[in-house]
Amino acid sequence: MYRKTHFKPRPDLYREIGKEFGAYFSRLGDLWKRISARYPRQIFILMLASILFSGVLAFTVMRVKDTAPLPSLSGTGTNVTQGFGQIIGAGQALQKVLDLQNQINTVLHKDSLTAADSLLVKNAIRQLEIIHHKLNVKPTQ
């Protein structure tokens, strides 16, 4: 009833490399420990020299010359971009129109109107006209 299930783990690349070359890795690690314990100052100086050498090369020999300007995109991509811009602009204009209509409706549902209410309605109507003119401008091409 209670049987222990035995399974073989799938071969793993790192485990297989460790089995095959593990002795060499451990020898190399031991060698590095001995060298770094015996010559710590020289290793530190070598590391600093390589950093400085890399910096000198980066700012002199391997410096990138002036790059050529990137080629411009074709006209069809700009047309698509302009179309998306127009769609987004129309959506924002629609949102503004709906906000202005809500403002006008709240003023109209009041029992008594004041001078501030009439100015609010006047400005809202003026903004609606401006939005209407912006959306109905014919592009000249």
mmCIF file of N, CA and C in Angstrom:
data_model
loop_
_atom_site.group_PDB
_atom_site.id
_atom_site.type_symbol
_atom_site.label_atom_id
_atom_site.label_comp_id
_atom_site.label_asym_id
_atom_site.label_seq_id
_atom_site.Cartn_x
_atom_site.Cartn_y
_atom_site.Cartn_z
ATOM 1 N N MET A 1 0.814 -1.180 0.000
ATOM 2 C CA MET A 1 0.000 0.000 0.000
ATOM 3 C C MET A 1 0.865 1.254 0.000
ATOM 4 N N TYR A 2 1.871 1.294 0.838
ATOM 5 C CA TYR A 2 2.774 2.433 0.848
ATOM 6 C C TYR A 2 4.059 2.042 0.148
ATOM 7 N N ARG A 3 4.140 2.406 -1.111
ATOM 8 C CA ARG A 3 5.346 2.112 -1.883
ATOM 9 C C ARG A 3 6.089 3.403 -2.142
ATOM 10 N N LYS A 4 7.344 3.355 -2.014
ATOM 11 C CA LYS A 4 8.169 4.509 -2.302
ATOM 12 C C LYS A 4 8.340 4.601 -3.815
ATOM 13 N N THR A 5 7.998 5.758 -4.356
ATOM 14 C CA THR A 5 8.136 5.929 -5.802
ATOM 15 C C THR A 5 9.542 6.415 -6.104
ATOM 16 N N HIS A 6 10.192 5.704 -6.975
ATOM 17 C CA HIS A 6 11.534 6.069 -7.388
ATOM 18 C C HIS A 6 11.440 6.714 -8.762
ATOM 19 N N PHE A 7 12.140 7.770 -8.900
ATOM 20 C CA PHE A 7 12.167 8.404 -10.209
ATOM 21 C C PHE A 7 13.576 8.900 -10.475
ATOM 22 N N LYS A 8 13.884 8.956 -11.749
ATOM 23 C CA LYS A 8 15.176 9.483 -12.145
ATOM 24 C C LYS A 8 14.983 10.948 -12.524
ATOM 25 N N PRO A 9 15.763 11.815 -11.915
ATOM 26 C CA PRO A 9 15.618 13.217 -12.307
ATOM 27 C C PRO A 9 16.088 13.413 -13.750
ATOM 28 N N ARG A 10 15.457 14.347 -14.385
ATOM 29 C CA ARG A 10 15.834 14.641 -15.767
ATOM 30 C C ARG A 10 17.260 15.144 -15.805
ATOM 31 N N PRO A 11 17.982 14.801 -16.837
ATOM 32 C CA PRO A 11 19.370 15.285 -16.919
ATOM 33 C C PRO A 11 19.385 16.807 -17.063
ATOM 34 N N ASP A 12 20.203 17.415 -16.259
ATOM 35 C CA ASP A 12 20.343 18.855 -16.264
ATOM 36 C C ASP A 12 21.704 19.199 -16.866
ATOM 37 N N LEU A 13 21.750 20.208 -17.687
ATOM 38 C CA LEU A 13 22.985 20.564 -18.382
ATOM 39 C C LEU A 13 24.100 20.893 -17.395
ATOM 40 N N TYR A 14 23.797 21.717 -16.395
ATOM 41 C CA TYR A 14 24.828 22.118 -15.443
ATOM 42 C C TYR A 14 25.287 20.924 -14.599
ATOM 43 N N ARG A 15 24.361 20.070 -14.232
ATOM 44 C CA ARG A 15 24.717 18.891 -13.446
ATOM 45 C C ARG A 15 25.604 17.946 -14.263
ATOM 46 N N GLU A 16 25.268 17.776 -15.520
ATOM 47 C CA GLU A 16 26.066 16.900 -16.388
ATOM 48 C C GLU A 16 27.457 17.484 -16.636
ATOM 49 N N ILE A 17 27.527 18.787 -16.854
ATOM 50 C CA ILE A 17 28.842 19.418 -17.032
ATOM 51 C C ILE A 17 29.651 19.286 -15.746
ATOM 52 N N GLY A 18 28.986 19.453 -14.588
ATOM 53 C CA GLY A 18 29.671 19.295 -13.312
ATOM 54 C C GLY A 18 30.197 17.887 -13.114
ATOM 55 N N LYS A 19 29.414 16.888 -13.533
ATOM 56 C CA LYS A 19 29.882 15.497 -13.415
ATOM 57 C C LYS A 19 31.100 15.259 -14.307
ATOM 58 N N GLU A 20 31.036 15.794 -15.524
ATOM 59 C CA GLU A 20 32.090 15.526 -16.492
ATOM 60 C C GLU A 20 33.380 16.290 -16.177
ATOM 61 N N PHE A 21 33.238 17.569 -15.871
ATOM 62 C CA PHE A 21 34.410 18.416 -15.698
ATOM 63 C C PHE A 21 34.597 18.890 -14.270
ATOM 64 N N GLY A 22 33.901 18.320 -13.309
ATOM 65 C CA GLY A 22 33.956 18.769 -11.920
ATOM 66 C C GLY A 22 35.347 18.719 -11.325
ATOM 67 N N ALA A 23 36.098 17.686 -11.642
ATOM 68 C CA ALA A 23 37.452 17.579 -11.089
ATOM 69 C C ALA A 23 38.322 18.726 -11.596
ATOM 70 N N TYR A 24 38.173 19.063 -12.869
ATOM 71 C CA TYR A 24 38.964 20.161 -13.426
ATOM 72 C C TYR A 24 38.569 21.500 -12.803
ATOM 73 N N PHE A 25 37.255 21.698 -12.587
ATOM 74 C CA PHE A 25 36.779 22.931 -11.972
ATOM 75 C C PHE A 25 37.308 23.068 -10.552
ATOM 76 N N SER A 26 37.290 21.990 -9.814
ATOM 77 C CA SER A 26 37.773 22.068 -8.434
ATOM 78 C C SER A 26 39.284 22.321 -8.405
ATOM 79 N N ARG A 27 40.035 21.713 -9.313
ATOM 80 C CA ARG A 27 41.476 21.977 -9.384
ATOM 81 C C ARG A 27 41.754 23.435 -9.745
ATOM 82 N N LEU A 28 40.972 23.949 -10.708
ATOM 83 C CA LEU A 28 41.138 25.340 -11.110
ATOM 84 C C LEU A 28 40.795 26.275 -9.955
ATOM 85 N N GLY A 29 39.733 25.947 -9.197
ATOM 86 C CA GLY A 29 39.358 26.760 -8.046
ATOM 87 C C GLY A 29 40.438 26.746 -6.979
ATOM 88 N N ASP A 30 40.998 25.580 -6.716
ATOM 89 C CA ASP A 30 42.081 25.486 -5.731
ATOM 90 C C ASP A 30 43.306 26.280 -6.183
ATOM 91 N N LEU A 31 43.625 26.206 -7.472
ATOM 92 C CA LEU A 31 44.757 26.958 -8.008
ATOM 93 C C LEU A 31 44.526 28.458 -7.848
ATOM 94 N N TRP A 32 43.334 28.910 -8.162
ATOM 95 C CA TRP A 32 43.025 30.340 -8.039
ATOM 96 C C TRP A 32 43.097 30.786 -6.579
ATOM 97 N N LYS A 33 42.629 29.951 -5.640
ATOM 98 C CA LYS A 33 42.717 30.300 -4.219
ATOM 99 C C LYS A 33 44.173 30.437 -3.784
ATOM 100 N N ARG A 34 45.006 29.538 -4.231
ATOM 101 C CA ARG A 34 46.418 29.603 -3.861
ATOM 102 C C ARG A 34 47.082 30.852 -4.446
ATOM 103 N N ILE A 35 46.796 31.138 -5.715
ATOM 104 C CA ILE A 35 47.408 32.305 -6.364
ATOM 105 C C ILE A 35 46.917 33.596 -5.717
ATOM 106 N N SER A 36 45.596 33.697 -5.459
ATOM 107 C CA SER A 36 45.073 34.929 -4.881
ATOM 108 C C SER A 36 45.516 35.110 -3.435
ATOM 109 N N ALA A 37 45.774 34.009 -2.716
ATOM 110 C CA ALA A 37 46.293 34.135 -1.348
ATOM 111 C C ALA A 37 47.761 34.536 -1.363
ATOM 112 N N ARG A 38 48.495 34.112 -2.373
ATOM 113 C CA ARG A 38 49.929 34.384 -2.432
ATOM 114 C C ARG A 38 50.223 35.773 -3.005
ATOM 115 N N TYR A 39 49.439 36.227 -4.002
ATOM 116 C CA TYR A 39 49.717 37.494 -4.682
ATOM 117 C C TYR A 39 48.498 38.430 -4.683
ATOM 118 N N PRO A 40 47.960 38.831 -3.551
ATOM 119 C CA PRO A 40 46.752 39.674 -3.567
ATOM 120 C C PRO A 40 47.016 41.082 -4.101
ATOM 121 N N ARG A 41 48.164 41.677 -3.748
ATOM 122 C CA ARG A 41 48.463 43.039 -4.189
ATOM 123 C C ARG A 41 48.643 43.084 -5.706
ATOM 124 N N GLN A 42 49.332 42.106 -6.267
ATOM 125 C CA GLN A 42 49.567 42.087 -7.705
ATOM 126 C C GLN A 42 48.253 41.901 -8.470
ATOM 127 N N ILE A 43 47.375 41.078 -7.935
ATOM 128 C CA ILE A 43 46.068 40.869 -8.593
ATOM 129 C C ILE A 43 45.258 42.156 -8.545
ATOM 130 N N PHE A 44 45.300 42.861 -7.405
ATOM 131 C CA PHE A 44 44.573 44.128 -7.281
ATOM 132 C C PHE A 44 45.122 45.154 -8.262
ATOM 133 N N ILE A 45 46.436 45.250 -8.380
ATOM 134 C CA ILE A 45 47.056 46.200 -9.308
ATOM 135 C C ILE A 45 46.705 45.832 -10.747
ATOM 136 N N LEU A 46 46.697 44.536 -11.052
ATOM 137 C CA LEU A 46 46.311 44.094 -12.395
ATOM 138 C C LEU A 46 44.864 44.466 -12.708
ATOM 139 N N MET A 47 43.969 44.342 -11.735
ATOM 140 C CA MET A 47 42.565 44.721 -11.946
ATOM 141 C C MET A 47 42.435 46.220 -12.195
ATOM 142 N N LEU A 48 43.136 47.043 -11.385
ATOM 143 C CA LEU A 48 43.075 48.490 -11.594
ATOM 144 C C LEU A 48 43.667 48.882 -12.945
ATOM 145 N N ALA A 49 44.774 48.246 -13.316
ATOM 146 C CA ALA A 49 45.397 48.553 -14.612
ATOM 147 C C ALA A 49 44.465 48.196 -15.759
ATOM 148 N N SER A 50 43.765 47.078 -15.649
ATOM 149 C CA SER A 50 42.843 46.707 -16.735
ATOM 150 C C SER A 50 41.671 47.675 -16.817
ATOM 151 N N ILE A 51 41.214 48.189 -15.680
ATOM 152 C CA ILE A 51 40.130 49.182 -15.709
ATOM 153 C C ILE A 51 40.620 50.462 -16.374
ATOM 154 N N LEU A 52 41.792 50.927 -15.988
ATOM 155 C CA LEU A 52 42.336 52.147 -16.594
ATOM 156 C C LEU A 52 42.602 51.965 -18.083
ATOM 157 N N PHE A 53 43.162 50.820 -18.452
ATOM 158 C CA PHE A 53 43.424 50.529 -19.861
ATOM 159 C C PHE A 53 42.122 50.509 -20.662
ATOM 160 N N SER A 54 41.085 49.936 -20.088
ATOM 161 C CA SER A 54 39.779 49.900 -20.746
ATOM 162 C C SER A 54 39.230 51.311 -20.932
ATOM 163 N N GLY A 55 39.387 52.159 -19.914
ATOM 164 C CA GLY A 55 38.919 53.544 -20.035
ATOM 165 C C GLY A 55 39.674 54.308 -21.101
ATOM 166 N N VAL A 56 40.983 54.123 -21.161
ATOM 167 C CA VAL A 56 41.779 54.800 -22.185
ATOM 168 C C VAL A 56 41.355 54.340 -23.575
ATOM 169 N N LEU A 57 41.171 53.052 -23.741
ATOM 170 C CA LEU A 57 40.738 52.551 -25.047
ATOM 171 C C LEU A 57 39.348 53.068 -25.421
ATOM 172 N N ALA A 58 38.462 53.142 -24.436
ATOM 173 C CA ALA A 58 37.092 53.581 -24.722
ATOM 174 C C ALA A 58 37.049 55.021 -25.203
ATOM 175 N N PHE A 59 37.960 55.875 -24.682
ATOM 176 C CA PHE A 59 37.915 57.279 -25.058
ATOM 177 C C PHE A 59 38.880 57.650 -26.175
ATOM 178 N N THR A 60 39.678 56.710 -26.646
ATOM 179 C CA THR A 60 40.614 57.033 -27.731
ATOM 180 C C THR A 60 40.395 56.145 -28.945
ATOM 181 N N VAL A 61 40.801 54.917 -28.855
ATOM 182 C CA VAL A 61 40.804 54.028 -30.015
ATOM 183 C C VAL A 61 39.399 53.612 -30.418
ATOM 184 N N MET A 62 38.579 53.274 -29.456
ATOM 185 C CA MET A 62 37.250 52.730 -29.770
ATOM 186 C C MET A 62 36.167 53.803 -29.816
ATOM 187 N N ARG A 63 36.570 55.055 -29.926
ATOM 188 C CA ARG A 63 35.602 56.144 -29.975
ATOM 189 C C ARG A 63 34.768 56.039 -31.253
ATOM 190 N N VAL A 64 33.474 56.260 -31.127
ATOM 191 C CA VAL A 64 32.574 56.189 -32.274
ATOM 192 C C VAL A 64 32.629 57.515 -33.018
ATOM 193 N N LYS A 65 32.857 57.431 -34.297
ATOM 194 C CA LYS A 65 32.897 58.640 -35.124
ATOM 195 C C LYS A 65 31.486 59.190 -35.277
ATOM 196 N N ASP A 66 31.379 60.340 -35.917
ATOM 197 C CA ASP A 66 30.059 60.926 -36.137
ATOM 198 C C ASP A 66 29.195 59.962 -36.932
ATOM 199 N N THR A 67 28.020 59.726 -36.421
ATOM 200 C CA THR A 67 27.123 58.801 -37.104
ATOM 201 C C THR A 67 26.303 59.554 -38.146
ATOM 202 N N ALA A 68 25.951 58.864 -39.192
ATOM 203 C CA ALA A 68 25.123 59.455 -40.237
ATOM 204 C C ALA A 68 23.702 59.591 -39.707
ATOM 205 N N PRO A 69 22.989 60.605 -40.137
ATOM 206 C CA PRO A 69 21.607 60.747 -39.672
ATOM 207 C C PRO A 69 20.754 59.574 -40.145
ATOM 208 N N LEU A 70 19.782 59.243 -39.335
ATOM 209 C CA LEU A 70 18.904 58.133 -39.676
ATOM 210 C C LEU A 70 18.010 58.511 -40.853
ATOM 211 N N PRO A 71 17.709 57.571 -41.719
ATOM 212 C CA PRO A 71 16.830 57.886 -42.849
ATOM 213 C C PRO A 71 15.420 58.174 -42.348
ATOM 214 N N SER A 72 14.766 59.086 -43.043
ATOM 215 C CA SER A 72 13.413 59.442 -42.643
ATOM 216 C C SER A 72 12.437 58.362 -43.084
ATOM 217 N N LEU A 73 11.355 58.291 -42.367
ATOM 218 C CA LEU A 73 10.340 57.303 -42.699
ATOM 219 C C LEU A 73 9.553 57.754 -43.915
ATOM 220 N N SER A 74 8.900 56.818 -44.554
ATOM 221 C CA SER A 74 8.120 57.153 -45.743
ATOM 222 C C SER A 74 6.880 57.948 -45.356
ATOM 223 N N GLY A 75 6.236 58.531 -46.339
ATOM 224 C CA GLY A 75 5.062 59.365 -46.100
ATOM 225 C C GLY A 75 3.865 58.587 -45.598
ATOM 226 N N THR A 76 3.768 57.286 -45.887
ATOM 227 C CA THR A 76 2.603 56.525 -45.460
ATOM 228 C C THR A 76 2.576 56.388 -43.948
ATOM 229 N N GLY A 77 3.732 56.258 -43.308
ATOM 230 C CA GLY A 77 3.769 56.150 -41.848
ATOM 231 C C GLY A 77 3.299 57.428 -41.190
ATOM 232 N N THR A 78 3.657 58.574 -41.773
ATOM 233 C CA THR A 78 3.230 59.839 -41.189
ATOM 234 C C THR A 78 1.730 60.031 -41.371
ATOM 235 N N ASN A 79 1.188 59.535 -42.486
ATOM 236 C CA ASN A 79 -0.257 59.638 -42.678
ATOM 237 C C ASN A 79 -1.010 58.834 -41.621
ATOM 238 N N VAL A 80 -0.512 57.653 -41.315
ATOM 239 C CA VAL A 80 -1.145 56.824 -40.299
ATOM 240 C C VAL A 80 -1.051 57.501 -38.938
ATOM 241 N N THR A 81 0.110 58.067 -38.634
ATOM 242 C CA THR A 81 0.294 58.755 -37.365
ATOM 243 C C THR A 81 -0.634 59.949 -37.259
ATOM 244 N N GLN A 82 -0.758 60.699 -38.353
ATOM 245 C CA GLN A 82 -1.671 61.842 -38.341
ATOM 246 C C GLN A 82 -3.105 61.377 -38.153
ATOM 247 N N GLY A 83 -3.452 60.247 -38.744
ATOM 248 C CA GLY A 83 -4.815 59.725 -38.589
ATOM 249 C C GLY A 83 -5.109 59.354 -37.153
ATOM 250 N N PHE A 84 -4.149 58.700 -36.490
ATOM 251 C CA PHE A 84 -4.344 58.370 -35.082
ATOM 252 C C PHE A 84 -4.426 59.630 -34.231
ATOM 253 N N GLY A 85 -3.622 60.632 -34.574
ATOM 254 C CA GLY A 85 -3.674 61.899 -33.842
ATOM 255 C C GLY A 85 -5.026 62.566 -33.983
ATOM 256 N N GLN A 86 -5.600 62.492 -35.186
ATOM 257 C CA GLN A 86 -6.924 63.077 -35.401
ATOM 258 C C GLN A 86 -7.992 62.325 -34.615
ATOM 259 N N ILE A 87 -7.867 61.007 -34.553
ATOM 260 C CA ILE A 87 -8.836 60.208 -33.795
ATOM 261 C C ILE A 87 -8.765 60.556 -32.314
ATOM 262 N N ILE A 88 -7.545 60.658 -31.794
ATOM 263 C CA ILE A 88 -7.388 60.996 -30.375
ATOM 264 C C ILE A 88 -7.914 62.400 -30.103
ATOM 265 N N GLY A 89 -7.610 63.329 -30.999
ATOM 266 C CA GLY A 89 -8.114 64.696 -30.840
ATOM 267 C C GLY A 89 -9.633 64.748 -30.869
ATOM 268 N N ALA A 90 -10.244 63.967 -31.756
ATOM 269 C CA ALA A 90 -11.711 63.937 -31.824
ATOM 270 C C ALA A 90 -12.298 63.350 -30.549
ATOM 271 N N GLY A 91 -11.642 62.326 -30.000
ATOM 272 C CA GLY A 91 -12.129 61.745 -28.741
ATOM 273 C C GLY A 91 -12.043 62.733 -27.596
ATOM 274 N N GLN A 92 -10.949 63.491 -27.543
ATOM 275 C CA GLN A 92 -10.822 64.503 -26.491
ATOM 276 C C GLN A 92 -11.845 65.610 -26.671
ATOM 277 N N ALA A 93 -12.082 65.996 -27.911
ATOM 278 C CA ALA A 93 -13.087 67.026 -28.175
ATOM 279 C C ALA A 93 -14.474 66.532 -27.774
ATOM 280 N N LEU A 94 -14.773 65.267 -28.052
ATOM 281 C CA LEU A 94 -16.062 64.704 -27.660
ATOM 282 C C LEU A 94 -16.214 64.706 -26.142
ATOM 283 N N GLN A 95 -15.160 64.364 -25.443
ATOM 284 C CA GLN A 95 -15.211 64.374 -23.981
ATOM 285 C C GLN A 95 -15.467 65.790 -23.465
ATOM 286 N N LYS A 96 -14.811 66.787 -24.066
ATOM 287 C CA LYS A 96 -15.008 68.179 -23.665
ATOM 288 C C LYS A 96 -16.449 68.620 -23.947
ATOM 289 N N VAL A 97 -16.996 68.200 -25.104
ATOM 290 C CA VAL A 97 -18.383 68.548 -25.446
ATOM 291 C C VAL A 97 -19.343 67.947 -24.427
ATOM 292 N N LEU A 98 -19.124 66.692 -24.049
ATOM 293 C CA LEU A 98 -20.007 66.063 -23.065
ATOM 294 C C LEU A 98 -19.916 66.758 -21.710
ATOM 295 N N ASP A 99 -18.720 67.182 -21.316
ATOM 296 C CA ASP A 99 -18.572 67.927 -20.053
ATOM 297 C C ASP A 99 -19.315 69.258 -20.110
ATOM 298 N N LEU A 100 -19.187 69.964 -21.241
ATOM 299 C CA LEU A 100 -19.888 71.245 -21.385
ATOM 300 C C LEU A 100 -21.402 71.052 -21.381
ATOM 301 N N GLN A 101 -21.879 69.990 -22.020
ATOM 302 C CA GLN A 101 -23.324 69.723 -22.012
ATOM 303 C C GLN A 101 -23.819 69.426 -20.602
ATOM 304 N N ASN A 102 -23.036 68.697 -19.831
ATOM 305 C CA ASN A 102 -23.425 68.426 -18.440
ATOM 306 C C ASN A 102 -23.479 69.709 -17.630
ATOM 307 N N GLN A 103 -22.530 70.621 -17.862
ATOM 308 C CA GLN A 103 -22.555 71.899 -17.163
ATOM 309 C C GLN A 103 -23.804 72.690 -17.526
ATOM 310 N N ILE A 104 -24.140 72.725 -18.807
ATOM 311 C CA ILE A 104 -25.327 73.474 -19.252
ATOM 312 C C ILE A 104 -26.593 72.847 -18.674
ATOM 313 N N ASN A 105 -26.672 71.518 -18.675
ATOM 314 C CA ASN A 105 -27.858 70.852 -18.138
ATOM 315 C C ASN A 105 -28.028 71.111 -16.645
ATOM 316 N N THR A 106 -26.943 71.146 -15.892
ATOM 317 C CA THR A 106 -27.080 71.431 -14.458
ATOM 318 C C THR A 106 -27.561 72.853 -14.232
ATOM 319 N N VAL A 107 -27.117 73.798 -15.062
ATOM 320 C CA VAL A 107 -27.578 75.181 -14.921
ATOM 321 C C VAL A 107 -29.049 75.295 -15.308
ATOM 322 N N LEU A 108 -29.453 74.597 -16.365
ATOM 323 C CA LEU A 108 -30.841 74.702 -16.833
ATOM 324 C C LEU A 108 -31.835 74.060 -15.863
ATOM 325 N N HIS A 109 -31.384 73.104 -15.072
ATOM 326 C CA HIS A 109 -32.299 72.448 -14.140
ATOM 327 C C HIS A 109 -32.425 73.174 -12.804
ATOM 328 N N LYS A 110 -31.752 74.298 -12.676
ATOM 329 C CA LYS A 110 -31.864 75.089 -11.447
ATOM 330 C C LYS A 110 -33.210 75.810 -11.437
ATOM 331 N N ASP A 111 -33.681 76.103 -10.220
ATOM 332 C CA ASP A 111 -34.956 76.821 -10.089
ATOM 333 C C ASP A 111 -34.795 78.296 -10.429
ATOM 334 N N SER A 112 -33.716 78.920 -9.948
ATOM 335 C CA SER A 112 -33.495 80.336 -10.256
ATOM 336 C C SER A 112 -32.074 80.505 -10.788
ATOM 337 N N LEU A 113 -31.962 81.379 -11.789
ATOM 338 C CA LEU A 113 -30.662 81.586 -12.444
ATOM 339 C C LEU A 113 -30.065 82.913 -11.993
ATOM 340 N N THR A 114 -28.743 82.947 -11.916
ATOM 341 C CA THR A 114 -28.040 84.175 -11.546
ATOM 342 C C THR A 114 -27.217 84.644 -12.735
ATOM 343 N N ALA A 115 -26.522 85.765 -12.549
ATOM 344 C CA ALA A 115 -25.680 86.306 -13.610
ATOM 345 C C ALA A 115 -24.492 85.366 -13.862
ATOM 346 N N ALA A 116 -23.989 84.724 -12.814
ATOM 347 C CA ALA A 116 -22.885 83.789 -12.971
ATOM 348 C C ALA A 116 -23.314 82.586 -13.817
ATOM 349 N N ASP A 117 -24.583 82.169 -13.639
ATOM 350 C CA ASP A 117 -25.074 81.045 -14.435
ATOM 351 C C ASP A 117 -25.159 81.413 -15.909
ATOM 352 N N SER A 118 -25.618 82.631 -16.192
ATOM 353 C CA SER A 118 -25.713 83.036 -17.597
ATOM 354 C C SER A 118 -24.320 83.168 -18.210
ATOM 355 N N LEU A 119 -23.330 83.665 -17.455
ATOM 356 C CA LEU A 119 -21.961 83.734 -17.970
ATOM 357 C C LEU A 119 -21.402 82.333 -18.217
ATOM 358 N N LEU A 120 -21.705 81.390 -17.336
ATOM 359 C CA LEU A 120 -21.239 80.015 -17.500
ATOM 360 C C LEU A 120 -21.806 79.401 -18.770
ATOM 361 N N VAL A 121 -23.092 79.616 -19.011
ATOM 362 C CA VAL A 121 -23.727 79.079 -20.217
ATOM 363 C C VAL A 121 -23.144 79.738 -21.463
ATOM 364 N N LYS A 122 -22.921 81.070 -21.404
ATOM 365 C CA LYS A 122 -22.346 81.786 -22.534
ATOM 366 C C LYS A 122 -20.963 81.249 -22.886
ATOM 367 N N ASN A 123 -20.119 81.067 -21.850
ATOM 368 C CA ASN A 123 -18.771 80.552 -22.091
ATOM 369 C C ASN A 123 -18.806 79.113 -22.607
ATOM 370 N N ALA A 124 -19.711 78.305 -22.097
ATOM 371 C CA ALA A 124 -19.824 76.922 -22.550
ATOM 372 C C ALA A 124 -20.222 76.874 -24.020
ATOM 373 N N ILE A 125 -21.159 77.722 -24.413
ATOM 374 C CA ILE A 125 -21.598 77.760 -25.819
ATOM 375 C C ILE A 125 -20.455 78.247 -26.711
ATOM 376 N N ARG A 126 -19.700 79.239 -26.233
ATOM 377 C CA ARG A 126 -18.554 79.734 -27.002
ATOM 378 C C ARG A 126 -17.513 78.620 -27.188
ATOM 379 N N GLN A 127 -17.247 77.856 -26.126
ATOM 380 C CA GLN A 127 -16.301 76.748 -26.237
ATOM 381 C C GLN A 127 -16.806 75.671 -27.192
ATOM 382 N N LEU A 128 -18.119 75.421 -27.180
ATOM 383 C CA LEU A 128 -18.692 74.454 -28.118
ATOM 384 C C LEU A 128 -18.498 74.906 -29.565
ATOM 385 N N GLU A 129 -18.667 76.211 -29.803
ATOM 386 C CA GLU A 129 -18.458 76.725 -31.153
ATOM 387 C C GLU A 129 -16.997 76.591 -31.568
ATOM 388 N N ILE A 130 -16.065 76.855 -30.646
ATOM 389 C CA ILE A 130 -14.639 76.732 -30.961
ATOM 390 C C ILE A 130 -14.307 75.287 -31.315
ATOM 391 N N ILE A 131 -14.832 74.340 -30.542
ATOM 392 C CA ILE A 131 -14.591 72.919 -30.820
ATOM 393 C C ILE A 131 -15.171 72.541 -32.167
ATOM 394 N N HIS A 132 -16.366 73.058 -32.477
ATOM 395 C CA HIS A 132 -17.004 72.768 -33.761
ATOM 396 C C HIS A 132 -16.141 73.262 -34.921
ATOM 397 N N HIS A 133 -15.591 74.468 -34.785
ATOM 398 C CA HIS A 133 -14.749 75.005 -35.862
ATOM 399 C C HIS A 133 -13.439 74.223 -35.994
ATOM 400 N N LYS A 134 -12.868 73.780 -34.861
ATOM 401 C CA LYS A 134 -11.626 73.002 -34.919
ATOM 402 C C LYS A 134 -11.834 71.674 -35.640
ATOM 403 N N LEU A 135 -12.975 71.043 -35.370
ATOM 404 C CA LEU A 135 -13.213 69.724 -35.966
ATOM 405 C C LEU A 135 -13.605 69.814 -37.441
ATOM 406 N N ASN A 136 -14.156 70.923 -37.873
ATOM 407 C CA ASN A 136 -14.640 71.014 -39.234
ATOM 408 C C ASN A 136 -13.713 71.792 -40.165
ATOM 409 N N VAL A 137 -12.468 71.988 -39.768
ATOM 410 C CA VAL A 137 -11.511 72.669 -40.636
ATOM 411 C C VAL A 137 -11.095 71.707 -41.733
ATOM 412 N N LYS A 138 -11.140 72.170 -42.975
ATOM 413 C CA LYS A 138 -10.741 71.352 -44.125
ATOM 414 C C LYS A 138 -9.233 71.459 -44.298
ATOM 415 N N PRO A 139 -8.524 70.310 -44.330
ATOM 416 C CA PRO A 139 -7.066 70.394 -44.536
ATOM 417 C C PRO A 139 -6.758 70.776 -45.969
ATOM 418 N N THR A 140 -5.747 71.636 -46.137
ATOM 419 C CA THR A 140 -5.336 72.056 -47.476
ATOM 420 C C THR A 140 -4.122 71.244 -47.884
ATOM 421 N N GLN A 141 -4.281 70.476 -48.971
ATOM 422 C CA GLN A 141 -3.176 69.637 -49.439
ATOM 423 C C GLN A 141 -2.980 69.800 -50.905
#
